[in-house]
PDB file of C-alpha atoms in Angstrom:
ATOM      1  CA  UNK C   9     119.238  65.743   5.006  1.00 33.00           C
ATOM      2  CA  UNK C  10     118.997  65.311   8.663  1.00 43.00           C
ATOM      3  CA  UNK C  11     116.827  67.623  10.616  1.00 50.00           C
ATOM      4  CA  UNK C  12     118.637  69.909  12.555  1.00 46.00           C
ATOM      5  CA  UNK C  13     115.898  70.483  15.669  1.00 45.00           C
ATOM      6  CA  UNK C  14     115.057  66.725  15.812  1.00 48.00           C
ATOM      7  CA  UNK C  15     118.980  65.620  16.507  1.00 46.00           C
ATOM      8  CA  UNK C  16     119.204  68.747  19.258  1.00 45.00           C
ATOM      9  CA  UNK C  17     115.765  67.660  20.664  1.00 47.00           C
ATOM     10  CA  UNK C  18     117.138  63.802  20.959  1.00 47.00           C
ATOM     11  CA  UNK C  19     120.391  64.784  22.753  1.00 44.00           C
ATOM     12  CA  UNK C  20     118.692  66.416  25.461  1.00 45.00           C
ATOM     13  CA  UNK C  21     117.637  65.441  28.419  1.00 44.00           C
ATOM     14  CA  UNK C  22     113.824  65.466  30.179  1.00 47.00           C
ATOM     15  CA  UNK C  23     114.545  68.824  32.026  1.00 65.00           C
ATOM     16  CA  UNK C  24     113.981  70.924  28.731  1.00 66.00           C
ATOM     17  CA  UNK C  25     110.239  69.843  29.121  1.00 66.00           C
ATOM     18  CA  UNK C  26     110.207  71.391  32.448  1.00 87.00           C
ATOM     19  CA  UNK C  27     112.339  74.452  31.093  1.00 93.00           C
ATOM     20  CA  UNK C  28     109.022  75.571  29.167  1.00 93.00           C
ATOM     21  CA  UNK C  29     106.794  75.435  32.464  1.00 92.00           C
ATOM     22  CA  UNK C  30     109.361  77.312  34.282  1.00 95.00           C
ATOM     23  CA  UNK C  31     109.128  79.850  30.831  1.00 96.00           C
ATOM     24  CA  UNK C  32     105.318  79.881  31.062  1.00 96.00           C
ATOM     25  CA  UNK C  33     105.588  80.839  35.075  1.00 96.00           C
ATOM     26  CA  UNK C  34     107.886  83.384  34.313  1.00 97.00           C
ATOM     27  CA  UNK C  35     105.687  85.161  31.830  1.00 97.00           C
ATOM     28  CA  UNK C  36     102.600  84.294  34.140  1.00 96.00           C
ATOM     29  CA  UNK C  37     104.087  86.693  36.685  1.00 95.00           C
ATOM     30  CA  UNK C  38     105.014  89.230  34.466  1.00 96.00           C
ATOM     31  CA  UNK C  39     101.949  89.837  32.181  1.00 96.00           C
ATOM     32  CA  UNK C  40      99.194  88.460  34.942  1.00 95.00           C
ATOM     33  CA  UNK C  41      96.860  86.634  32.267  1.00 95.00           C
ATOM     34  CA  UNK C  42      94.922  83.426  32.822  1.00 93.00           C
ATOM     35  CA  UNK C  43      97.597  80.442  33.331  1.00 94.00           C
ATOM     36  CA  UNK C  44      95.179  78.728  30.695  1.00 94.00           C
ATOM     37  CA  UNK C  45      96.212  80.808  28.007  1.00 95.00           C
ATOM     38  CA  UNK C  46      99.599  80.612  28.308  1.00 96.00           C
ATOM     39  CA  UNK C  47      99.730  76.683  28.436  1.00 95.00           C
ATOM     40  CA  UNK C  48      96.560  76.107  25.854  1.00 95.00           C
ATOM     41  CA  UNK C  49      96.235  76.841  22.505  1.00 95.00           C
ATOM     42  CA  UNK C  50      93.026  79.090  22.399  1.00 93.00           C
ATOM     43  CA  UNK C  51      93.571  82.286  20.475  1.00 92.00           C
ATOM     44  CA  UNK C  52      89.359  83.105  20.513  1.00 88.00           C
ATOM     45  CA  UNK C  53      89.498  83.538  24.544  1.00 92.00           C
ATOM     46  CA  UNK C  54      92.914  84.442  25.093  1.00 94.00           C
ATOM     47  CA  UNK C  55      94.350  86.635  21.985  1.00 94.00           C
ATOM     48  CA  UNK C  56      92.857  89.894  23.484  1.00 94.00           C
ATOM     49  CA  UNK C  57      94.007  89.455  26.578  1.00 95.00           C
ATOM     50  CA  UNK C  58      97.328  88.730  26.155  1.00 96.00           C
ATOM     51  CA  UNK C  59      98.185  90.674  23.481  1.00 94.00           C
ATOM     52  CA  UNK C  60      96.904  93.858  25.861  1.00 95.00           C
ATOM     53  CA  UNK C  61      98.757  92.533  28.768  1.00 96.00           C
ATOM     54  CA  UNK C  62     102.327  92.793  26.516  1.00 95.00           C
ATOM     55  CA  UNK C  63     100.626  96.061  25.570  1.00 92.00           C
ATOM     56  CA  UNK C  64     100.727  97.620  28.427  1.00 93.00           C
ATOM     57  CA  UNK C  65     103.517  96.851  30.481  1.00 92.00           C
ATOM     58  CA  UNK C  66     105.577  96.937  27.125  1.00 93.00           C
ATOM     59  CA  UNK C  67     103.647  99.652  25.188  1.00 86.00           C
ATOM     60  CA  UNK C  68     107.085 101.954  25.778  1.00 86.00           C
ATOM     61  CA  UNK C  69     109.961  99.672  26.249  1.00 88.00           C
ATOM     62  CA  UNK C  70     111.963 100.903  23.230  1.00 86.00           C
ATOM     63  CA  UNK C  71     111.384  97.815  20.515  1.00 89.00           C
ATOM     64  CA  UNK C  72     108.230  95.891  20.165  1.00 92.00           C
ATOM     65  CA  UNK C  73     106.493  95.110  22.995  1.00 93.00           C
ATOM     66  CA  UNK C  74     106.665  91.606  22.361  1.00 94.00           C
ATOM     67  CA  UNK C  75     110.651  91.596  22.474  1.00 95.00           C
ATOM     68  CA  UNK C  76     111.050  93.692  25.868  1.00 95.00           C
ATOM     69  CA  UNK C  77     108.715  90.987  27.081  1.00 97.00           C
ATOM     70  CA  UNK C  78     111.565  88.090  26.231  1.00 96.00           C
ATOM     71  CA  UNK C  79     114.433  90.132  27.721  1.00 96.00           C
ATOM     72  CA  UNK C  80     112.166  90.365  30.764  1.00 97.00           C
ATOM     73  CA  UNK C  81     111.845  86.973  31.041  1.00 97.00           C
ATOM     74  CA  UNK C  82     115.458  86.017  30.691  1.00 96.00           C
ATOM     75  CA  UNK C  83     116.236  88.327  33.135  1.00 96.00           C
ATOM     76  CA  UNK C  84     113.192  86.458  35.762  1.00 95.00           C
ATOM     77  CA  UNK C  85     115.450  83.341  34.914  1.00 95.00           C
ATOM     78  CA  UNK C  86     118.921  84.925  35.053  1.00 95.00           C
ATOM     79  CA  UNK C  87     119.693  83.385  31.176  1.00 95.00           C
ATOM     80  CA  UNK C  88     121.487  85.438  28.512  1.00 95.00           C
ATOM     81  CA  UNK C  89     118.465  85.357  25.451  1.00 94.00           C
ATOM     82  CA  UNK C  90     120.277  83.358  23.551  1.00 93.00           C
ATOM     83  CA  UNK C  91     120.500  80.425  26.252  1.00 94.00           C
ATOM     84  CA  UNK C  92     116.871  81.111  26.596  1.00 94.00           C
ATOM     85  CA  UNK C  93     115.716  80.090  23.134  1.00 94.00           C
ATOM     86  CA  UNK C  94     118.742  77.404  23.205  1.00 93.00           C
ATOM     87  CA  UNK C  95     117.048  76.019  25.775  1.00 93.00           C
ATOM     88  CA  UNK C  96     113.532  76.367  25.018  1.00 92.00           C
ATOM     89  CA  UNK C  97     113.950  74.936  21.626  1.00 90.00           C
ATOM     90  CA  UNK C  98     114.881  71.632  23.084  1.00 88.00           C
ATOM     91  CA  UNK C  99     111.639  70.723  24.741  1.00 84.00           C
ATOM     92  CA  UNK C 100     108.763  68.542  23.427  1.00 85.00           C
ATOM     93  CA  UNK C 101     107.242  69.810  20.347  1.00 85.00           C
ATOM     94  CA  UNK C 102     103.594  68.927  21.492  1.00 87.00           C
ATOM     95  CA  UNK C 103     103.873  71.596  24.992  1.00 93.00           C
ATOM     96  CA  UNK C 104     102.290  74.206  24.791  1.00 95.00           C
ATOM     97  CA  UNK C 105     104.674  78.112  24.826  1.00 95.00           C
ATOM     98  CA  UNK C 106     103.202  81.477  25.722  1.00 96.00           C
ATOM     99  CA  UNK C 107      99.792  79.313  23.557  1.00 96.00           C
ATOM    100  CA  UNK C 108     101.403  77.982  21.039  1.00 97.00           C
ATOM    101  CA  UNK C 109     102.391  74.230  20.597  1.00 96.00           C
ATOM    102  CA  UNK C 110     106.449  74.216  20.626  1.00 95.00           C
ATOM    103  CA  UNK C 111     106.451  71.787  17.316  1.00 95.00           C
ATOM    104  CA  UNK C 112     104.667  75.381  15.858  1.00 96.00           C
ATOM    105  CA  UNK C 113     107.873  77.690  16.755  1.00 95.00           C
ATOM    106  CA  UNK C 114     110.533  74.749  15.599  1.00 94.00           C
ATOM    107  CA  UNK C 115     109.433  73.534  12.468  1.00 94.00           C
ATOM    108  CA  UNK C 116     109.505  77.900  11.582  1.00 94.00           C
ATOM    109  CA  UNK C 117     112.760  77.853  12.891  1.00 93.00           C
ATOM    110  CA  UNK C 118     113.673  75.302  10.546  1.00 92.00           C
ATOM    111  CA  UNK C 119     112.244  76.747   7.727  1.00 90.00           C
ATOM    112  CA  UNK C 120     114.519  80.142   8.333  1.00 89.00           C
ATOM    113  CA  UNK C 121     117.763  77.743   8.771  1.00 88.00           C
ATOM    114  CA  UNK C 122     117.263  75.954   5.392  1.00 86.00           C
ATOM    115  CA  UNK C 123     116.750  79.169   3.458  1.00 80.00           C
ATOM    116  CA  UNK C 124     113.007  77.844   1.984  1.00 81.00           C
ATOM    117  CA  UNK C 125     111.257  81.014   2.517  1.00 81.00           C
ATOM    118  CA  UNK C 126     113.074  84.164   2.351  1.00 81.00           C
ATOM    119  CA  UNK C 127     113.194  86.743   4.867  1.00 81.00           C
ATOM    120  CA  UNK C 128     111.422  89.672   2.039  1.00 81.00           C
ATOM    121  CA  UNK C 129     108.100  87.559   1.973  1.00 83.00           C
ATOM    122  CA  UNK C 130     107.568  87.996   5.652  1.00 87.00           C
ATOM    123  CA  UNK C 131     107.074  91.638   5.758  1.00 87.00           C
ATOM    124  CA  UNK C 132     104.460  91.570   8.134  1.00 89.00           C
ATOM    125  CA  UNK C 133     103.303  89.955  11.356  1.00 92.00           C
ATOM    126  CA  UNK C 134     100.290  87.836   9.328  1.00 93.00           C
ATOM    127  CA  UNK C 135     103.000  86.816   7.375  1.00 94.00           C
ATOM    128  CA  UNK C 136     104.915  85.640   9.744  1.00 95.00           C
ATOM    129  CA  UNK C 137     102.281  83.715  11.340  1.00 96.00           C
ATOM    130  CA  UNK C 138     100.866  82.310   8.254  1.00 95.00           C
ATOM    131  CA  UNK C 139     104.381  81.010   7.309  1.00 95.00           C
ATOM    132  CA  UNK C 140     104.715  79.109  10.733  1.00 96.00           C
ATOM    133  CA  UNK C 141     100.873  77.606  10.665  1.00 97.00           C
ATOM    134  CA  UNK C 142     101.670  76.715   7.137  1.00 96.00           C
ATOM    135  CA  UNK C 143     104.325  75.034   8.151  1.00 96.00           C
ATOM    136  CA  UNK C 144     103.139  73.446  11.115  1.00 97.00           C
ATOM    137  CA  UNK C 145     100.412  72.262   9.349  1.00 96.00           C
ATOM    138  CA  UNK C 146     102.768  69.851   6.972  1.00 95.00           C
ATOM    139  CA  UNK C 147     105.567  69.349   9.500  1.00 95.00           C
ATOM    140  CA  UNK C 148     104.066  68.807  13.313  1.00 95.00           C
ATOM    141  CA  UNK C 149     102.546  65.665  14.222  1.00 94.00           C
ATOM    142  CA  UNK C 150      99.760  64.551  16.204  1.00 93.00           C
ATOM    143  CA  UNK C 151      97.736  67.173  17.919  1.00 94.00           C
ATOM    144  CA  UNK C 152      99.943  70.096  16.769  1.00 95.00           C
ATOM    145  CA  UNK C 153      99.497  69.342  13.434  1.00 96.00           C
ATOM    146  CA  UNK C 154      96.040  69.095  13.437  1.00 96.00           C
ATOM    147  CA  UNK C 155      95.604  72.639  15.577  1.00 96.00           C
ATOM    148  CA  UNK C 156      98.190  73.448  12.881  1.00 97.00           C
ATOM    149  CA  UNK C 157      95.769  72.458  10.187  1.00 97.00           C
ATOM    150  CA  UNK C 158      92.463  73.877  12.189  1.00 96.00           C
ATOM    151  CA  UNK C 159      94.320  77.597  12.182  1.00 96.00           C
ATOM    152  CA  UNK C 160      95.433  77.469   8.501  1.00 95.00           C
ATOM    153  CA  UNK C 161      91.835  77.149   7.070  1.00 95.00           C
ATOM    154  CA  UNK C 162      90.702  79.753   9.577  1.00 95.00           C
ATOM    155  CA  UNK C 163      93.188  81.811   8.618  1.00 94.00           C
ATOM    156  CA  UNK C 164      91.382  81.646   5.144  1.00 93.00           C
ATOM    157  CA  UNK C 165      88.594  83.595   6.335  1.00 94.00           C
ATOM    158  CA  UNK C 166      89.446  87.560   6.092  1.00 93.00           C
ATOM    159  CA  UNK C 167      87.344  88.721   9.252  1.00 92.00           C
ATOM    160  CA  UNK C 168      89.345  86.060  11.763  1.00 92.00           C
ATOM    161  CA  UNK C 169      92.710  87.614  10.157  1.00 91.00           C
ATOM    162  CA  UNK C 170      91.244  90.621  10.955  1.00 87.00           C
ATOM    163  CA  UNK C 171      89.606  89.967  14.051  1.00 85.00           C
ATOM    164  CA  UNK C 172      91.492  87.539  15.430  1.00 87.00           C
ATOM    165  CA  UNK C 173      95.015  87.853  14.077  1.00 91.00           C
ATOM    166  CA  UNK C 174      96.203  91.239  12.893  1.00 89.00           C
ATOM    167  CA  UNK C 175      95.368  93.898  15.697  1.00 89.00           C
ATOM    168  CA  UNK C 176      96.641  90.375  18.256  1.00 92.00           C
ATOM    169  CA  UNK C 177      99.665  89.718  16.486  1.00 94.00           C
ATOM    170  CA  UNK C 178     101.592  90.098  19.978  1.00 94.00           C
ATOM    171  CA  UNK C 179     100.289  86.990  21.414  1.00 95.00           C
ATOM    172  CA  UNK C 180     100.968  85.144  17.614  1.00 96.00           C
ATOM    173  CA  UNK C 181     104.286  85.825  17.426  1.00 96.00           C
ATOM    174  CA  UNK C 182     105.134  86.162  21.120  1.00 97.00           C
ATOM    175  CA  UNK C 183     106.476  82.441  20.776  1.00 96.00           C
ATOM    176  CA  UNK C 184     108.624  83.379  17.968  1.00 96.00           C
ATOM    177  CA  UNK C 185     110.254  86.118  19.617  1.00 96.00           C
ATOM    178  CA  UNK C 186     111.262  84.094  22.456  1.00 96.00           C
ATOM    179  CA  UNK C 187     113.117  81.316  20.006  1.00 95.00           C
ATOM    180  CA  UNK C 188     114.405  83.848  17.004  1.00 94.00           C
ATOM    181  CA  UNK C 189     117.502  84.987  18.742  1.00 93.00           C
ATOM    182  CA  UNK C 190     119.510  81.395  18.098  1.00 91.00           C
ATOM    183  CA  UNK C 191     118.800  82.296  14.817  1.00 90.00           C
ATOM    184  CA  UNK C 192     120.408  85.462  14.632  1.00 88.00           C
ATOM    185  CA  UNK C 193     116.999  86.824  13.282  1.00 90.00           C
ATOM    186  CA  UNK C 194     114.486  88.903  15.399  1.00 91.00           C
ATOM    187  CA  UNK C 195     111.409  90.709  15.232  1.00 93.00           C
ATOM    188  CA  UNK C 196     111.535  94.353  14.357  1.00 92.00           C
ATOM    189  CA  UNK C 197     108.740  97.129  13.680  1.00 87.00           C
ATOM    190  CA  UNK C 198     107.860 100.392  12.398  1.00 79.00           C
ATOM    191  CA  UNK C 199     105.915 102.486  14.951  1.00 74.00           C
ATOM    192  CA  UNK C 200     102.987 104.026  13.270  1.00 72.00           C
ATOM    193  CA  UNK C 201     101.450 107.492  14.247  1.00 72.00           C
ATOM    194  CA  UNK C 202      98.471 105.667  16.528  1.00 68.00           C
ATOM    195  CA  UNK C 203     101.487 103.723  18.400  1.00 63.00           C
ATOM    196  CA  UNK C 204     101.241 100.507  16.575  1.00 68.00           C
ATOM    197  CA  UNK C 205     103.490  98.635  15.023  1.00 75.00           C
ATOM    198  CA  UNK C 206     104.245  97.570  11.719  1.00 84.00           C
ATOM    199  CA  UNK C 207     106.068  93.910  12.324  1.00 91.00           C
ATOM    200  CA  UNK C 208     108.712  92.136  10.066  1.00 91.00           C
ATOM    201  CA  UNK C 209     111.204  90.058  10.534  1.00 91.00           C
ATOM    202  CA  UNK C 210     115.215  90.899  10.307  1.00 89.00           C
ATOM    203  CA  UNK C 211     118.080  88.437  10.178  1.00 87.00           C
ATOM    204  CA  UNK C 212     121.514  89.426  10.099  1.00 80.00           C
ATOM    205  CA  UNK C 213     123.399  88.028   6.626  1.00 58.00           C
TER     206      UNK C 213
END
């Protein structure tokens, strides 16, 4: 079976490369964090940070902080969200979105589309983000793969989840938020009494 992603990202043209820069700007001017952590992959320095940027300009937007902060961006670059993730999907796997390699954000996308993981096991944002590492991990090549590969076996250690990943699950999945809407799926949450969230994932049937 052909791969869906890989005949879209071989019909396109060079521009969608560029389309992810002008994405990273965009959200470089609305959450005011280091450029470096928006076009690196280096959750240690830049999880905390961003994660409290979307925070608090987002903290009472309505959904989860991490959604408003897509809508925003559409809006900076006058797209409809759906032509947003249309578009961002297209661009080289090994650039790097919001800190996350694009292969990262496709090969989960895939993994929705082909029904191999259902939408009950990822009931929470670590499960989320283990499901698209995990992925990564076997699907990306080259350098995303092995970052891939690096963050799985971290992710085997219980104080980075906790440290690293749970309480800064807006900059994990702030990739996936921008992309989920071509798959008619999206990120929702249940607000907790301290103002957190609870994250899962919904996709309409």
């Amino acid at each position: 079976m052909e791969d869906i992603e890989e005949v879209e990202v071989r019909s396109t043209n060079r521009s969608a490369a560029g389309f992810v820069n002008e994405v990273n700007r965009a959200l470089l001017g609305i959450l005011g964090v280091n450029e470096e952590c928006l076009i690196t992959f280096n959750p240690k320095r830049c999880a905390v940070a961003v994660a409290e940027a979307i925070n608090r300009g987002f903290r009472d937007c309505g959904d989860l902080p991490e959604n408003c902060v897509v809508y925003a961006v559409a809006e900076e670059l006058n797209l409809e969200v759906r032509e947003l993730a249309r578009r961002l999907i297209r661009g080289s796997g090994s650039v790097i979105i919001a800190g996350h390699p694009l292969c990262w954000v496709r090969t989960f996308i895939n993994l929705l589309r082909t029904s191999r993981v259902s939408v009950e096991e990822l009931g929470s944002g670590v499960k989320i983000y283990e499901a698209m590492v995990r992925e990564a991990s076997r699907e990306c090549p080259g350098r995303a793969g092995e970052l891939a590969r690096d963050e799985l076996m971290r992710l085997g250690d219980e104080r980075y989840r906790d440290d690293y990943v749970r309480w800064k699950i807006p900059y994990r999945l702030l990739p996936l938020a921008l992309v989920l809407p071509i798959t008619d799926c999206r990120l929702v949450g249940i607000r907790r009494r301290d103002g957190s969230a609870l994250r899962r994932l919904a996709c309409n049937q």
